[in-house]
PDB file of C-alpha atoms in Angstrom:
ATOM      1  CA  MET A 750      20.200  15.819   7.380  1.00 42.00           C
ATOM      2  CA  ILE A 751      18.714  12.424   6.577  1.00 39.00           C
ATOM      3  CA  PHE A 752      15.033  12.029   7.350  1.00 44.00           C
ATOM      4  CA  ALA A 753      13.098   8.792   7.039  1.00 46.00           C
ATOM      5  CA  ALA A 754       9.448   8.038   7.690  1.00 48.00           C
ATOM      6  CA  LEU A 755       7.995   4.537   7.673  1.00 52.00           C
ATOM      7  CA  LEU A 756       4.355   3.769   6.865  1.00 58.00           C
ATOM      8  CA  VAL A 757       2.676   0.413   6.371  1.00 65.00           C
ATOM      9  CA  SER A 758      -0.057  -0.967   4.120  1.00 72.00           C
ATOM     10  CA  THR A 759      -1.275  -4.493   4.814  1.00 70.00           C
ATOM     11  CA  ALA A 760      -1.426  -7.321   2.291  1.00 64.00           C
ATOM     12  CA  THR A 761      -3.695 -10.280   2.947  1.00 66.00           C
ATOM     13  CA  LEU A 762      -4.646 -13.545   1.294  1.00 64.00           C
ATOM     14  CA  GLY A 763      -6.839 -16.371   2.558  1.00 63.00           C
ATOM     15  CA  LEU A 764      -6.659 -19.815   0.988  1.00 61.00           C
ATOM     16  CA  THR A 765      -9.505 -22.299   1.215  1.00 54.00           C
ATOM     17  CA  GLY A 766      -9.322 -25.797   2.646  1.00 48.00           C
ATOM     18  CA  LYS A 767     -11.648 -28.483   4.009  1.00 42.00           C
ATOM     19  CA  VAL A 768     -12.659 -28.858   7.671  1.00 40.00           C
ATOM     20  CA  TYR A 769     -13.557 -32.329   8.976  1.00 38.00           C
ATOM     21  CA  ALA A 770     -15.218 -33.326  12.211  1.00 44.00           C
ATOM     22  CA  ALA A 771     -13.243 -35.880  14.183  1.00 44.00           C
ATOM     23  CA  GLU A 772     -15.047 -39.209  14.583  1.00 45.00           C
ATOM     24  CA  ASP A 773     -14.321 -42.302  16.683  1.00 46.00           C
ATOM     25  CA  VAL A 774     -15.963 -45.607  15.679  1.00 47.00           C
ATOM     26  CA  TYR A 775     -16.799 -48.175  18.364  1.00 46.00           C
ATOM     27  CA  GLU A 776     -18.272 -51.332  16.811  1.00 52.00           C
ATOM     28  CA  ASP A 777     -21.421 -50.138  15.038  1.00 53.00           C
ATOM     29  CA  LYS A 778     -21.808 -46.872  16.921  1.00 54.00           C
ATOM     30  CA  ILE A 779     -20.293 -43.569  15.814  1.00 52.00           C
ATOM     31  CA  VAL A 780     -19.297 -41.212  18.592  1.00 51.00           C
ATOM     32  CA  THR A 781     -18.900 -37.722  17.152  1.00 51.00           C
ATOM     33  CA  LYS A 782     -16.504 -35.350  18.824  1.00 45.00           C
ATOM     34  CA  GLU A 783     -16.689 -31.603  18.601  1.00 45.00           C
ATOM     35  CA  ALA A 784     -14.922 -29.749  15.802  1.00 44.00           C
ATOM     36  CA  LYS A 785     -14.491 -26.002  15.705  1.00 43.00           C
ATOM     37  CA  THR A 786     -14.736 -23.516  12.835  1.00 45.00           C
ATOM     38  CA  ASP A 787     -13.249 -20.131  13.631  1.00 49.00           C
ATOM     39  CA  VAL A 788     -15.276 -17.014  12.919  1.00 48.00           C
ATOM     40  CA  GLY A 789     -13.586 -13.660  12.526  1.00 44.00           C
ATOM     41  CA  ILE A 790     -14.015 -10.218  11.096  1.00 43.00           C
ATOM     42  CA  GLN A 791     -11.715  -7.233  10.741  1.00 48.00           C
ATOM     43  CA  PHE A 792     -13.061  -3.748  10.079  1.00 46.00           C
ATOM     44  CA  GLN A 793     -10.902  -1.449   8.040  1.00 52.00           C
ATOM     45  CA  SER A 794     -11.210   2.081   6.722  1.00 54.00           C
ATOM     46  CA  ASP A 795     -13.976   2.534   4.156  1.00 59.00           C
ATOM     47  CA  GLY A 796     -11.708   4.517   1.863  1.00 71.00           C
ATOM     48  CA  PRO A 797      -8.999   3.294  -0.541  1.00 82.00           C
ATOM     49  CA  ILE A 798      -6.314   5.394   1.137  1.00 80.00           C
ATOM     50  CA  SER A 799      -5.574   6.554   4.665  1.00 82.00           C
ATOM     51  CA  SER A 800      -4.137   9.845   5.893  1.00 82.00           C
ATOM     52  CA  GLU A 801      -1.125   9.862   8.154  1.00 80.00           C
ATOM     53  CA  ASP A 802      -0.936  11.722  11.457  1.00 83.00           C
ATOM     54  CA  GLY A 803       1.301  14.545  10.308  1.00 85.00           C
ATOM     55  CA  PRO A 804       2.614  17.058  11.008  1.00 93.00           C
ATOM     56  CA  PHE A 805       2.171  18.349   7.458  1.00 94.00           C
ATOM     57  CA  ALA A 806       2.674  22.096   7.944  1.00 95.00           C
ATOM     58  CA  ASP A 807       6.345  23.069   7.489  1.00 93.00           C
ATOM     59  CA  HIS A 808       7.291  19.438   6.805  1.00 93.00           C
ATOM     60  CA  LEU A 809       8.030  16.951   4.032  1.00 93.00           C
ATOM     61  CA  ALA A 810       5.594  14.097   4.582  1.00 94.00           C
ATOM     62  CA  ILE A 811       3.730  11.162   3.108  1.00 94.00           C
ATOM     63  CA  VAL A 812       0.132  12.343   3.304  1.00 95.00           C
ATOM     64  CA  PHE A 813      -1.807   9.352   1.949  1.00 94.00           C
ATOM     65  CA  LYS A 814      -0.990   5.729   1.143  1.00 93.00           C
ATOM     66  CA  PRO A 815      -3.138   2.646   0.391  1.00 92.00           C
ATOM     67  CA  VAL A 816      -5.034   1.235   3.346  1.00 89.00           C
ATOM     68  CA  THR A 817      -4.618  -2.379   2.292  1.00 88.00           C
ATOM     69  CA  PHE A 818      -3.894  -4.685  -0.622  1.00 90.00           C
ATOM     70  CA  ASN A 819      -6.516  -7.428  -0.336  1.00 88.00           C
ATOM     71  CA  PHE A 820      -6.292 -10.421  -2.647  1.00 87.00           C
ATOM     72  CA  GLY A 821      -9.246 -12.435  -1.379  1.00 83.00           C
ATOM     73  CA  LYS A 822     -10.322 -14.775   1.389  1.00 76.00           C
ATOM     74  CA  ASP A 823     -11.625 -17.818  -0.489  1.00 62.00           C
ATOM     75  CA  VAL A 824      -9.088 -18.384  -3.220  1.00 70.00           C
ATOM     76  CA  THR A 825      -7.945 -21.894  -4.075  1.00 69.00           C
ATOM     77  CA  ALA A 826      -4.472 -23.308  -3.531  1.00 68.00           C
ATOM     78  CA  THR A 827      -4.622 -26.162  -6.024  1.00 66.00           C
ATOM     79  CA  VAL A 828      -2.009 -24.951  -8.494  1.00 68.00           C
ATOM     80  CA  ASN A 829       1.480 -23.496  -8.359  1.00 75.00           C
ATOM     81  CA  ASP A 830       2.719 -20.224  -9.819  1.00 82.00           C
ATOM     82  CA  VAL A 831      -0.615 -18.429  -9.745  1.00 85.00           C
ATOM     83  CA  THR A 832      -1.452 -14.712  -9.858  1.00 89.00           C
ATOM     84  CA  TYR A 833      -4.279 -13.110  -7.889  1.00 89.00           C
ATOM     85  CA  LYS A 834      -5.811  -9.711  -8.615  1.00 92.00           C
ATOM     86  CA  GLN A 835      -6.501  -7.277  -5.818  1.00 90.00           C
ATOM     87  CA  GLU A 836     -10.165  -7.195  -4.812  1.00 87.00           C
ATOM     88  CA  ARG A 837     -11.496  -3.676  -5.295  1.00 86.00           C
ATOM     89  CA  PRO A 838     -14.958  -2.164  -4.737  1.00 86.00           C
ATOM     90  CA  ALA A 839     -17.142  -1.441  -7.742  1.00 87.00           C
ATOM     91  CA  THR A 840     -16.794   2.040  -9.203  1.00 87.00           C
ATOM     92  CA  VAL A 841     -19.507   4.417 -10.352  1.00 89.00           C
ATOM     93  CA  ALA A 842     -19.011   6.270 -13.632  1.00 92.00           C
ATOM     94  CA  GLY A 843     -17.751   9.751 -12.882  1.00 92.00           C
ATOM     95  CA  GLU A 844     -16.843   8.825  -9.294  1.00 94.00           C
ATOM     96  CA  GLU A 845     -13.774   6.673  -9.879  1.00 94.00           C
ATOM     97  CA  PHE A 846     -11.755   8.963  -7.586  1.00 95.00           C
ATOM     98  CA  LYS A 847     -13.712   7.641  -4.593  1.00 95.00           C
ATOM     99  CA  THR A 848     -12.080   4.202  -4.877  1.00 95.00           C
ATOM    100  CA  GLN A 849      -8.711   5.232  -6.333  1.00 96.00           C
ATOM    101  CA  GLN A 850      -5.606   4.115  -4.456  1.00 95.00           C
ATOM    102  CA  SER A 851      -2.631   6.461  -4.515  1.00 96.00           C
ATOM    103  CA  LEU A 852       0.586   7.552  -2.849  1.00 95.00           C
ATOM    104  CA  VAL A 853       0.748  11.248  -1.958  1.00 96.00           C
ATOM    105  CA  VAL A 854       3.732  13.302  -0.769  1.00 95.00           C
ATOM    106  CA  ASN A 855       3.634  16.963   0.246  1.00 96.00           C
ATOM    107  CA  ASP A 856       6.578  19.353   0.648  1.00 96.00           C
ATOM    108  CA  ASP A 857       5.692  22.284   2.903  1.00 95.00           C
ATOM    109  CA  ARG A 858       9.232  22.751   4.220  1.00 93.00           C
ATOM    110  CA  LYS A 859      10.409  26.261   5.094  1.00 91.00           C
ATOM    111  CA  GLU A 860      13.992  27.374   4.584  1.00 88.00           C
ATOM    112  CA  VAL A 861      15.956  27.189   7.821  1.00 85.00           C
ATOM    113  CA  SER A 862      19.570  26.425   8.662  1.00 77.00           C
ATOM    114  CA  ASN A 863      19.479  22.697   7.923  1.00 82.00           C
ATOM    115  CA  VAL A 864      16.313  22.387   5.821  1.00 84.00           C
ATOM    116  CA  ALA A 865      15.718  23.503   2.241  1.00 88.00           C
ATOM    117  CA  PRO A 866      12.298  23.423   0.528  1.00 92.00           C
ATOM    118  CA  GLY A 867      11.975  21.986  -2.943  1.00 93.00           C
ATOM    119  CA  THR A 868      14.963  19.664  -2.585  1.00 94.00           C
ATOM    120  CA  ALA A 869      15.224  15.998  -3.498  1.00 95.00           C
ATOM    121  CA  TRP A 870      13.428  13.149  -1.720  1.00 94.00           C
ATOM    122  CA  THR A 871      12.599   9.486  -2.305  1.00 94.00           C
ATOM    123  CA  VAL A 872       9.798   7.099  -1.373  1.00 94.00           C
ATOM    124  CA  LYS A 873      10.702   3.419  -1.447  1.00 94.00           C
ATOM    125  CA  ALA A 874       8.453   0.431  -0.763  1.00 94.00           C
ATOM    126  CA  LYS A 875       9.526  -2.759   0.988  1.00 93.00           C
ATOM    127  CA  TYR A 876       7.339  -5.864   0.830  1.00 93.00           C
ATOM    128  CA  SER A 877       7.596  -8.269   3.773  1.00 92.00           C
ATOM    129  CA  GLY A 878       6.333 -11.374   1.996  1.00 92.00           C
ATOM    130  CA  LEU A 879       3.418 -13.556   3.155  1.00 90.00           C
ATOM    131  CA  THR A 880       3.418 -15.524   6.395  1.00 90.00           C
ATOM    132  CA  SER A 881       0.938 -17.782   8.171  1.00 90.00           C
ATOM    133  CA  ILE A 882       1.292 -18.954  11.782  1.00 89.00           C
ATOM    134  CA  ASP A 883      -0.947 -21.847  12.820  1.00 86.00           C
ATOM    135  CA  ALA A 884      -2.283 -22.809  16.254  1.00 83.00           C
ATOM    136  CA  ASN A 885       0.912 -24.747  16.969  1.00 87.00           C
ATOM    137  CA  ASN A 886       3.069 -21.723  16.132  1.00 90.00           C
ATOM    138  CA  VAL A 887       4.278 -23.360  12.936  1.00 88.00           C
ATOM    139  CA  THR A 888       5.188 -20.690  10.397  1.00 91.00           C
ATOM    140  CA  THR A 889       4.583 -21.080   6.655  1.00 88.00           C
ATOM    141  CA  ASN A 890       6.134 -18.582   4.250  1.00 89.00           C
ATOM    142  CA  LEU A 891       4.907 -18.240   0.676  1.00 88.00           C
ATOM    143  CA  ALA A 892       7.357 -16.961  -1.928  1.00 90.00           C
ATOM    144  CA  SER A 893       5.528 -14.113  -3.627  1.00 92.00           C
ATOM    145  CA  THR A 894       5.805 -10.847  -5.538  1.00 95.00           C
ATOM    146  CA  ILE A 895       3.450  -7.874  -5.699  1.00 95.00           C
ATOM    147  CA  LYS A 896       3.160  -5.917  -8.938  1.00 96.00           C
ATOM    148  CA  LEU A 897       1.443  -2.559  -9.330  1.00 95.00           C
ATOM    149  CA  ASP A 898       1.003   0.107 -11.979  1.00 96.00           C
ATOM    150  CA  LEU A 899       2.031   3.662 -11.108  1.00 96.00           C
ATOM    151  CA  ASP A 900       0.507   6.537 -13.070  1.00 95.00           C
ATOM    152  CA  ALA A 901       2.461   9.571 -14.187  1.00 94.00           C
ATOM    153  CA  VAL A 902       2.884  12.228 -11.496  1.00 95.00           C
ATOM    154  CA  ASN A 903      -0.109  14.424 -10.662  1.00 96.00           C
ATOM    155  CA  THR A 904      -0.138  17.652  -8.697  1.00 97.00           C
ATOM    156  CA  TYR A 905      -1.711  17.293  -5.251  1.00 98.00           C
ATOM    157  CA  HIS A 906      -3.450  20.250  -3.597  1.00 98.00           C
ATOM    158  CA  ILE A 907      -3.310  19.769   0.156  1.00 97.00           C
ATOM    159  CA  GLY A 908      -5.667  22.674   0.905  1.00 97.00           C
ATOM    160  CA  ASP A 909      -5.597  25.370   3.562  1.00 95.00           C
ATOM    161  CA  LYS A 910      -7.834  23.965   6.294  1.00 96.00           C
ATOM    162  CA  ARG A 911      -6.244  23.981   9.730  1.00 97.00           C
ATOM    163  CA  ASP A 912      -6.780  21.977  12.880  1.00 95.00           C
ATOM    164  CA  PRO A 913      -7.924  24.518  15.502  1.00 96.00           C
ATOM    165  CA  LYS A 914      -5.976  22.724  18.258  1.00 95.00           C
ATOM    166  CA  THR A 915      -2.670  21.938  16.556  1.00 95.00           C
ATOM    167  CA  ASN A 916      -2.783  24.483  13.706  1.00 96.00           C
ATOM    168  CA  ASP A 917      -1.584  21.675  11.443  1.00 96.00           C
ATOM    169  CA  ILE A 918      -2.948  21.340   7.916  1.00 97.00           C
ATOM    170  CA  ILE A 919      -5.983  19.094   7.463  1.00 97.00           C
ATOM    171  CA  PRO A 920      -5.144  17.569   4.082  1.00 97.00           C
ATOM    172  CA  ASN A 921      -7.662  17.219   1.266  1.00 97.00           C
ATOM    173  CA  ASP A 922      -8.579  13.553   0.860  1.00 97.00           C
ATOM    174  CA  PRO A 923      -8.347  12.651  -2.856  1.00 96.00           C
ATOM    175  CA  SER A 924     -11.023   9.974  -2.360  1.00 95.00           C
ATOM    176  CA  GLU A 925     -13.409  12.698  -1.184  1.00 95.00           C
ATOM    177  CA  VAL A 926     -12.233  15.803  -3.056  1.00 96.00           C
ATOM    178  CA  GLU A 927     -11.767  15.120  -6.765  1.00 96.00           C
ATOM    179  CA  ALA A 928     -10.051  18.476  -7.288  1.00 97.00           C
ATOM    180  CA  ALA A 929      -7.262  17.409  -4.898  1.00 98.00           C
ATOM    181  CA  PHE A 930      -5.456  16.027  -7.974  1.00 98.00           C
ATOM    182  CA  SER A 931      -4.738  17.898 -11.197  1.00 97.00           C
ATOM    183  CA  PRO A 932      -2.487  17.181 -14.198  1.00 96.00           C
ATOM    184  CA  MET A 933       1.144  18.267 -13.905  1.00 95.00           C
ATOM    185  CA  ASP A 934       3.017  20.096 -16.650  1.00 93.00           C
ATOM    186  CA  LYS A 935       5.556  18.001 -18.548  1.00 91.00           C
ATOM    187  CA  ALA A 936       8.399  20.320 -17.488  1.00 90.00           C
ATOM    188  CA  ASP A 937       7.552  19.714 -13.847  1.00 93.00           C
ATOM    189  CA  GLN A 938       7.123  15.970 -14.360  1.00 93.00           C
ATOM    190  CA  ASP A 939      10.741  15.854 -15.483  1.00 93.00           C
ATOM    191  CA  MET A 940      11.771  16.613 -11.892  1.00 94.00           C
ATOM    192  CA  TYR A 941      10.307  13.316 -10.690  1.00 95.00           C
ATOM    193  CA  VAL A 942      10.997   9.610 -10.942  1.00 94.00           C
ATOM    194  CA  ILE A 943       8.199   7.039 -11.134  1.00 94.00           C
ATOM    195  CA  GLY A 944       9.149   3.438 -10.444  1.00 92.00           C
ATOM    196  CA  GLY A 945      12.773   4.189 -11.251  1.00 85.00           C
ATOM    197  CA  VAL A 946      11.937   5.933 -14.574  1.00 87.00           C
ATOM    198  CA  ALA A 947      12.834   9.632 -14.681  1.00 84.00           C
ATOM    199  CA  GLY A 948      10.420  12.132 -16.215  1.00 78.00           C
ATOM    200  CA  SER A 949       7.876   9.431 -16.995  1.00 77.00           C
ATOM    201  CA  THR A 950       4.588  10.623 -18.483  1.00 79.00           C
ATOM    202  CA  THR A 951       3.138   7.121 -18.786  1.00 81.00           C
ATOM    203  CA  SER A 952       2.208   4.345 -16.374  1.00 88.00           C
ATOM    204  CA  GLN A 953       5.075   2.230 -15.031  1.00 94.00           C
ATOM    205  CA  THR A 954       4.774  -1.326 -13.708  1.00 96.00           C
ATOM    206  CA  VAL A 955       6.784  -1.972 -10.544  1.00 96.00           C
ATOM    207  CA  ALA A 956       7.537  -5.318  -8.914  1.00 97.00           C
ATOM    208  CA  LEU A 957       7.860  -5.499  -5.129  1.00 96.00           C
ATOM    209  CA  ASN A 958      10.042  -8.467  -4.266  1.00 96.00           C
ATOM    210  CA  GLU A 959      10.288  -9.799  -0.746  1.00 95.00           C
ATOM    211  CA  ASN A 960      12.499  -7.777   1.599  1.00 94.00           C
ATOM    212  CA  GLU A 961      13.779  -5.511  -1.167  1.00 95.00           C
ATOM    213  CA  GLU A 962      13.407  -1.734  -1.303  1.00 94.00           C
ATOM    214  CA  THR A 963      11.947  -0.443  -4.574  1.00 95.00           C
ATOM    215  CA  VAL A 964      11.710   3.179  -5.708  1.00 95.00           C
ATOM    216  CA  ILE A 965       8.072   4.201  -6.063  1.00 95.00           C
ATOM    217  CA  LEU A 966       8.166   7.985  -6.309  1.00 95.00           C
ATOM    218  CA  ALA A 967      11.105  10.370  -6.071  1.00 95.00           C
ATOM    219  CA  ARG A 968      12.119  13.925  -6.741  1.00 95.00           C
ATOM    220  CA  GLN A 969      15.570  14.208  -8.276  1.00 94.00           C
ATOM    221  CA  THR A 970      15.801  17.942  -9.077  1.00 92.00           C
ATOM    222  CA  ASP A 971      16.194  20.768  -6.557  1.00 94.00           C
ATOM    223  CA  ASP A 972      14.151  23.928  -7.085  1.00 94.00           C
ATOM    224  CA  LYS A 973      13.072  25.815  -3.978  1.00 92.00           C
ATOM    225  CA  SER A 974      10.533  27.799  -6.015  1.00 92.00           C
ATOM    226  CA  LYS A 975       8.583  24.598  -6.691  1.00 94.00           C
ATOM    227  CA  THR A 976       7.161  22.921  -3.634  1.00 95.00           C
ATOM    228  CA  GLY A 977       3.787  21.473  -2.736  1.00 96.00           C
ATOM    229  CA  GLY A 978       2.191  18.100  -3.269  1.00 97.00           C
ATOM    230  CA  VAL A 979       2.656  15.311  -5.802  1.00 97.00           C
ATOM    231  CA  ALA A 980       0.932  11.965  -6.238  1.00 97.00           C
ATOM    232  CA  THR A 981       0.934   8.791  -8.254  1.00 96.00           C
ATOM    233  CA  LYS A 982      -2.215   6.732  -8.656  1.00 97.00           C
ATOM    234  CA  ILE A 983      -1.843   2.997  -7.990  1.00 96.00           C
ATOM    235  CA  ASN A 984      -3.723   0.523 -10.207  1.00 96.00           C
ATOM    236  CA  ASN A 985      -3.802  -3.127 -11.281  1.00 95.00           C
ATOM    237  CA  VAL A 986      -2.243  -4.548  -8.119  1.00 95.00           C
ATOM    238  CA  THR A 987      -1.510  -8.279  -8.402  1.00 94.00           C
ATOM    239  CA  LEU A 988       0.072 -10.936  -6.205  1.00 92.00           C
ATOM    240  CA  ASN A 989       2.053 -13.799  -7.713  1.00 92.00           C
ATOM    241  CA  ILE A 990       2.635 -16.901  -5.573  1.00 89.00           C
ATOM    242  CA  VAL A 991       5.114 -19.497  -6.744  1.00 85.00           C
ATOM    243  CA  ASP A 992       4.274 -22.588  -4.678  1.00 81.00           C
ATOM    244  CA  ALA A 993       0.928 -22.421  -2.845  1.00 77.00           C
ATOM    245  CA  LYS A 994       0.142 -26.096  -3.468  1.00 74.00           C
ATOM    246  CA  GLY A 995       3.574 -27.353  -2.489  1.00 73.00           C
ATOM    247  CA  LYS A 996       3.501 -25.379   0.752  1.00 76.00           C
ATOM    248  CA  ASN A 997       0.162 -26.966   1.758  1.00 77.00           C
ATOM    249  CA  ALA A 998      -1.383 -23.511   1.931  1.00 80.00           C
ATOM    250  CA  ALA A 999      -5.008 -24.691   1.809  1.00 79.00           C
ATOM    251  CA  GLY A1000      -7.008 -23.574   4.829  1.00 80.00           C
ATOM    252  CA  LYS A1001      -4.462 -20.984   5.937  1.00 84.00           C
ATOM    253  CA  ALA A1002      -4.635 -17.202   5.990  1.00 86.00           C
ATOM    254  CA  PHE A1003      -1.494 -15.308   5.049  1.00 88.00           C
ATOM    255  CA  LYS A1004      -0.555 -11.779   5.976  1.00 89.00           C
ATOM    256  CA  GLY A1005       2.180  -9.387   5.033  1.00 91.00           C
ATOM    257  CA  SER A1006       2.842  -5.688   4.702  1.00 91.00           C
ATOM    258  CA  VAL A1007       4.282  -3.039   2.434  1.00 92.00           C
ATOM    259  CA  THR A1008       6.363  -0.415   4.245  1.00 91.00           C
ATOM    260  CA  TRP A1009       6.637   3.004   2.599  1.00 93.00           C
ATOM    261  CA  LYS A1010       9.843   4.869   3.501  1.00 92.00           C
ATOM    262  CA  LEU A1011      10.319   8.566   2.780  1.00 93.00           C
ATOM    263  CA  SER A1012      13.862   9.971   2.830  1.00 92.00           C
ATOM    264  CA  ASP A1013      14.885  13.585   2.245  1.00 89.00           C
ATOM    265  CA  THR A1014      17.552  12.648  -0.308  1.00 89.00           C
ATOM    266  CA  TYR A1015      17.364  11.259  -3.835  1.00 89.00           C
ATOM    267  CA  GLN A1016      18.111   7.533  -3.746  1.00 86.00           C
ATOM    268  CA  PRO A1017      17.898   5.811  -7.159  1.00 81.00           C
TER     269      PRO A1017
END
């Protein structure tokens, strides 16, 4: 049986430009016409990660993924081939877990005729690229790449709280419960692949190219005695844009997305 789940994290970038009022000149008198500046706001989750809807009990599922990758709203577009760092909230010493982005997968599968717990699975990420659509429906695409650092695999403890209505598991939020993550033994880490590197115990840098699927986290070894949750922390997220100046990006806001796809097979 092939199972796939798709989840999305947004990626945004706003580039600054100048706004001029339109003026008509009649002899020595200036007649000023109206010019409009748009005002907007978008409220997102306060946390660095968001929980999915489940079900989690008796299933293999992505539990948490990053809410958004935000690279700024007032960055300049005066040069080509420039890299922007993700804007992140300030951290408090000892409370870094509250702002930590991560990808979390939990295996709570039970053995039935066509399902086996503790078997292989793969999470791949696909980056859409950045697009801006202006008031005249003219589309501008910016060639870009996202890079991120993936930590070595941690154990994730989903907890035993249950929803009284659905009886589904209410997962521990790693940005609220520090003990939701714990170090994983080296022997168990060998069962997993981080960014395409098997058994990695160190951080791996992964590049997400436009419209390409990239392995983020995978389990390659079957062992039905070892199930539960695993996670990789995501750090140092950057966005490289090749030709912002040449594409006349000033004054435009660009949006894209990263889709996270979970499959119940190992796909290197």
